[in-house]
């Protein structure tokens, strides 16, 4: 077994793949943190290792007594499952992070939502409220007039957010559930969760922006006890040692998605 396959992974994290340059793709489970914010969070983090917030890197001593280090390239909310990436080299991490910053990364998510969109394919362009103190977009106060840009408030400013969606299937029963393919064009915090909520398609199991009564009913009748949002694919081109290269990784859709909406 290679050294990469001996990573101190959280029990709910699975290896997907790596490439010759040192990019690593993992499948993060529900409830796992991309990185620990505090020392006591280490047990719930992606790797059972020390984490440096400044360099955004994990470090640990392997079984052979050598120091190992990996750089985190992006983040996923802890309730969201799916593809998350790391790099073996700091220079490689800097290169790929720049690609993310330039929004040149294809990201594909799947969600199970309450209801069904009127159009099978579309784009949501609603702005999100940015809290200047926490840096997290929150729901607009009113969802009555989706065609109008929400007003800003003293508590925060409005920021642009764009999401492509495609209806992949609908379960025509009670309750009505739909499977959406979501591709964020911008990368705002909680963007997909908020956009689904604003368009009256709350994601099943969303404890922040969802339909709480509906979530309880789903848990009781269907046994759903998670946020039904999954990062299925990440793909991009990146520069390394004077040449452009491609990387793509997919995480298998959790079985609960097929059960809820075949």
Coordinates of C-alpha atoms in Angstrom, one line a residue:
X1 CA 0.0 0.0 0.0
X2 CA 1.4 3.4 -0.9
X3 CA 2.1 6.2 1.6
X4 CA -0.9 8.2 0.2
X5 CA -3.2 5.3 1.0
X6 CA -2.0 5.4 4.6
X7 CA -3.4 8.8 5.3
X8 CA -4.9 9.3 8.8
X9 CA -8.4 9.6 7.4
X10 CA -11.6 10.1 9.4
X11 CA -13.6 6.9 9.4
X12 CA -16.3 8.6 7.3
X13 CA -13.8 9.7 4.6
X14 CA -13.0 7.5 1.6
X15 CA -10.1 7.6 -0.8
X16 CA -11.1 8.4 -4.4
X17 CA -7.9 9.0 -6.4
X18 CA -4.6 10.9 -6.8
X19 CA -2.4 11.9 -9.7
X20 CA 1.4 11.9 -10.3
X21 CA 1.7 15.6 -9.3
X22 CA 0.3 15.1 -5.8
X23 CA -3.4 16.1 -6.1
X24 CA -5.6 13.9 -3.9
X25 CA -9.4 13.5 -4.0
X26 CA -11.3 12.3 -1.1
X27 CA -15.0 11.5 -0.5
X28 CA -16.0 13.4 2.6
X29 CA -18.8 11.9 4.7
X30 CA -21.7 13.8 6.4
X31 CA -20.7 15.6 9.6
X32 CA -17.0 15.6 8.8
X33 CA -15.3 19.0 9.0
X34 CA -13.0 20.1 6.1
X35 CA -10.6 21.2 8.9
X36 CA -10.8 21.7 12.7
X37 CA -11.4 25.2 13.9
X38 CA -10.3 24.3 17.4
X39 CA -8.2 21.5 18.9
X40 CA -11.2 19.7 20.3
X41 CA -12.6 19.5 16.8
X42 CA -9.8 17.3 15.6
X43 CA -11.7 14.1 16.0
X44 CA -14.4 15.4 13.6
X45 CA -12.0 16.6 10.9
X46 CA -11.0 15.2 7.5
X47 CA -7.7 13.9 8.8
X48 CA -6.6 12.9 12.3
X49 CA -3.7 15.4 12.2
X50 CA -2.6 18.8 13.3
X51 CA -4.0 21.7 11.2
X52 CA -2.5 25.1 10.6
X53 CA -5.1 27.7 9.7
X54 CA -2.5 30.1 8.2
X55 CA -1.1 27.7 5.7
X56 CA -4.3 25.7 5.5
X57 CA -2.4 22.5 5.9
X58 CA -2.5 19.2 7.8
X59 CA 0.7 17.7 9.3
X60 CA 1.4 14.4 11.1
X61 CA 4.1 11.8 11.7
X62 CA 3.6 8.6 9.7
X63 CA 4.2 5.0 10.8
X64 CA 7.8 5.2 9.7
X65 CA 8.5 8.2 11.8
X66 CA 8.6 10.7 8.9
X67 CA 6.8 14.1 8.9
X68 CA 3.9 14.3 6.4
X69 CA 2.0 17.3 5.2
X70 CA -1.0 18.0 3.0
X71 CA -2.5 21.3 1.9
X72 CA -6.3 21.7 1.8
X73 CA -7.5 23.2 -1.5
X74 CA -11.1 24.1 -0.8
X75 CA -13.9 23.5 1.7
X76 CA -17.3 21.7 2.0
X77 CA -19.8 22.4 4.8
X78 CA -19.7 19.6 7.4
X79 CA -23.3 18.5 6.5
X80 CA -22.4 18.2 2.8
X81 CA -20.8 15.0 1.5
X82 CA -18.7 14.5 -1.5
X83 CA -15.4 15.4 -3.3
X84 CA -12.8 17.4 -1.4
X85 CA -9.2 18.0 -2.6
X86 CA -5.8 18.2 -1.1
X87 CA -2.2 18.6 -2.4
X88 CA 1.1 17.1 -1.4
X89 CA 3.1 20.2 -2.3
X90 CA 2.7 23.8 -1.2
X91 CA 3.5 25.2 -4.7
X92 CA 0.9 22.8 -6.2
X93 CA -1.6 24.0 -3.6
X94 CA -1.0 27.6 -4.5
X95 CA -1.4 26.8 -8.2
X96 CA -4.8 25.0 -7.8
X97 CA -6.1 27.6 -5.3
X98 CA -5.5 30.2 -7.9
X99 CA -7.7 28.2 -10.3
X100 CA -10.4 28.1 -7.7
X101 CA -10.0 31.9 -7.1
X102 CA -10.5 32.5 -10.8
X103 CA -13.7 30.5 -10.7
X104 CA -12.3 28.2 -13.4
X105 CA -13.4 25.0 -11.6
X106 CA -16.4 22.9 -12.7
X107 CA -18.4 21.8 -9.6
X108 CA -21.4 19.5 -9.8
X109 CA -23.6 18.9 -6.9
X110 CA -26.8 16.8 -6.4
X111 CA -29.6 17.7 -4.0
X112 CA -32.9 16.1 -3.0
X113 CA -35.4 19.0 -2.5
X114 CA -39.0 19.4 -1.5
X115 CA -41.2 20.2 -4.4
X116 CA -40.5 20.5 -8.1
X117 CA -39.2 23.5 -10.2
X118 CA -41.5 24.9 -12.9
X119 CA -38.7 24.8 -15.5
X120 CA -36.6 21.7 -15.9
X121 CA -33.5 23.7 -16.6
X122 CA -32.6 27.2 -15.5
X123 CA -30.3 29.6 -13.7
X124 CA -30.8 31.4 -10.4
X125 CA -29.3 34.8 -10.1
X126 CA -30.6 36.0 -6.7
X127 CA -28.3 38.0 -4.6
X128 CA -27.4 36.7 -1.1
X129 CA -27.0 38.8 2.1
X130 CA -23.4 39.0 3.3
X131 CA -22.9 39.4 7.0
X132 CA -19.9 41.7 7.4
X133 CA -19.0 40.3 10.8
X134 CA -19.3 36.5 10.1
X135 CA -18.7 36.5 6.3
X136 CA -21.6 34.2 5.7
X137 CA -24.4 34.8 3.2
X138 CA -27.9 34.4 4.8
X139 CA -31.3 34.1 3.4
X140 CA -33.0 37.3 2.1
X141 CA -35.8 38.3 4.4
X142 CA -38.5 38.1 1.8
X143 CA -39.1 35.4 -0.9
X144 CA -42.3 36.9 -2.2
X145 CA -40.8 38.6 -5.3
X146 CA -38.0 36.5 -6.6
X147 CA -37.6 38.6 -9.7
X148 CA -36.6 41.6 -7.7
X149 CA -33.2 42.0 -6.1
X150 CA -33.5 42.0 -2.3
X151 CA -32.7 45.2 -0.5
X152 CA -29.5 45.5 1.4
X153 CA -29.6 46.3 5.1
X154 CA -27.4 47.8 7.8
X155 CA -26.5 44.3 8.9
X156 CA -24.8 43.4 5.6
X157 CA -24.5 44.0 1.9
X158 CA -25.9 42.0 -1.0
X159 CA -23.5 39.9 -3.1
X160 CA -24.1 38.3 -6.5
X161 CA -24.6 34.6 -6.7
X162 CA -25.4 32.4 -9.7
X163 CA -26.4 28.7 -9.9
X164 CA -27.3 26.6 -12.9
X165 CA -29.8 23.8 -12.1
X166 CA -31.3 20.9 -13.9
X167 CA -34.2 18.7 -12.8
X168 CA -33.0 15.1 -12.9
X169 CA -36.1 13.4 -11.6
X170 CA -39.2 13.8 -9.5
X171 CA -41.0 11.4 -7.2
X172 CA -44.7 12.1 -7.8
X173 CA -46.1 11.1 -4.5
X174 CA -46.7 12.7 -1.1
X175 CA -44.4 14.3 -0.3
X176 CA -43.2 15.5 -3.7
X177 CA -39.4 15.2 -3.9
X178 CA -37.1 16.1 -6.7
X179 CA -33.4 15.4 -7.6
X180 CA -31.6 18.5 -8.8
X181 CA -28.2 18.8 -10.5
X182 CA -26.6 22.0 -9.3
X183 CA -23.6 23.8 -10.7
X184 CA -22.5 26.9 -8.8
X185 CA -21.1 29.6 -11.1
X186 CA -20.1 31.8 -8.1
X187 CA -18.7 30.3 -4.9
X188 CA -20.6 31.9 -2.0
X189 CA -20.9 30.4 1.4
X190 CA -24.1 28.2 1.6
X191 CA -25.0 29.4 -1.9
X192 CA -26.7 26.2 -3.1
X193 CA -28.7 25.8 0.1
X194 CA -29.8 29.4 0.1
X195 CA -30.7 29.4 -3.6
X196 CA -32.8 26.3 -3.2
X197 CA -34.6 27.8 -0.2
X198 CA -35.2 31.1 -2.0
X199 CA -36.8 29.3 -4.9
X200 CA -39.1 27.3 -2.6
X201 CA -37.2 24.1 -3.1
X202 CA -35.6 23.6 0.3
X203 CA -33.1 20.8 0.5
X204 CA -34.2 17.8 2.5
X205 CA -32.5 17.8 5.9
X206 CA -31.2 21.4 5.8
X207 CA -31.2 22.5 9.4
X208 CA -30.3 26.2 8.6
X209 CA -32.4 27.1 5.5
X210 CA -34.8 24.2 5.1
X211 CA -38.4 23.4 6.0
X212 CA -37.9 22.3 9.6
X213 CA -41.4 20.7 9.9
X214 CA -40.9 18.8 6.6
X215 CA -37.4 17.7 7.8
X216 CA -38.9 16.1 10.9
X217 CA -41.6 14.4 8.8
X218 CA -38.9 13.0 6.5
X219 CA -36.8 11.8 9.3
X220 CA -39.9 10.0 10.9
X221 CA -41.4 8.5 7.7
X222 CA -38.4 8.0 5.5
X223 CA -35.5 7.7 7.9
X224 CA -33.6 10.7 6.4
X225 CA -31.2 12.1 9.0
X226 CA -28.8 14.1 6.8
X227 CA -28.5 17.1 4.5
X228 CA -29.3 15.7 1.1
X229 CA -26.6 17.7 -0.7
X230 CA -23.6 15.9 -2.3
X231 CA -20.6 17.3 -4.2
X232 CA -20.5 14.8 -7.0
X233 CA -17.7 16.1 -9.2
X234 CA -14.8 18.6 -9.3
X235 CA -12.9 19.2 -12.6
X236 CA -10.4 21.8 -13.7
X237 CA -7.2 22.5 -15.7
X238 CA -4.2 23.7 -13.7
X239 CA -0.6 24.9 -14.5
X240 CA 2.3 22.9 -13.2
X241 CA 5.9 23.1 -14.2
X242 CA 5.3 25.0 -17.3
X243 CA 2.5 22.9 -18.7
X244 CA -1.3 22.7 -18.3
X245 CA -2.9 19.6 -16.9
X246 CA -6.4 18.3 -16.3
X247 CA -7.8 16.8 -13.1
X248 CA -11.3 15.4 -12.5
X249 CA -12.7 13.5 -9.6
X250 CA -16.2 12.0 -8.8
X251 CA -17.7 10.8 -5.6
X252 CA -20.5 8.1 -6.0
X253 CA -23.9 9.4 -5.1
X254 CA -25.0 8.2 -1.7
X255 CA -27.7 5.5 -1.9
X256 CA -30.2 7.6 0.0
X257 CA -30.5 9.8 -3.0
X258 CA -31.5 6.9 -5.2
X259 CA -34.0 5.7 -2.5
X260 CA -35.7 9.1 -2.1
X261 CA -35.8 9.9 -5.8
X262 CA -34.9 7.0 -8.2

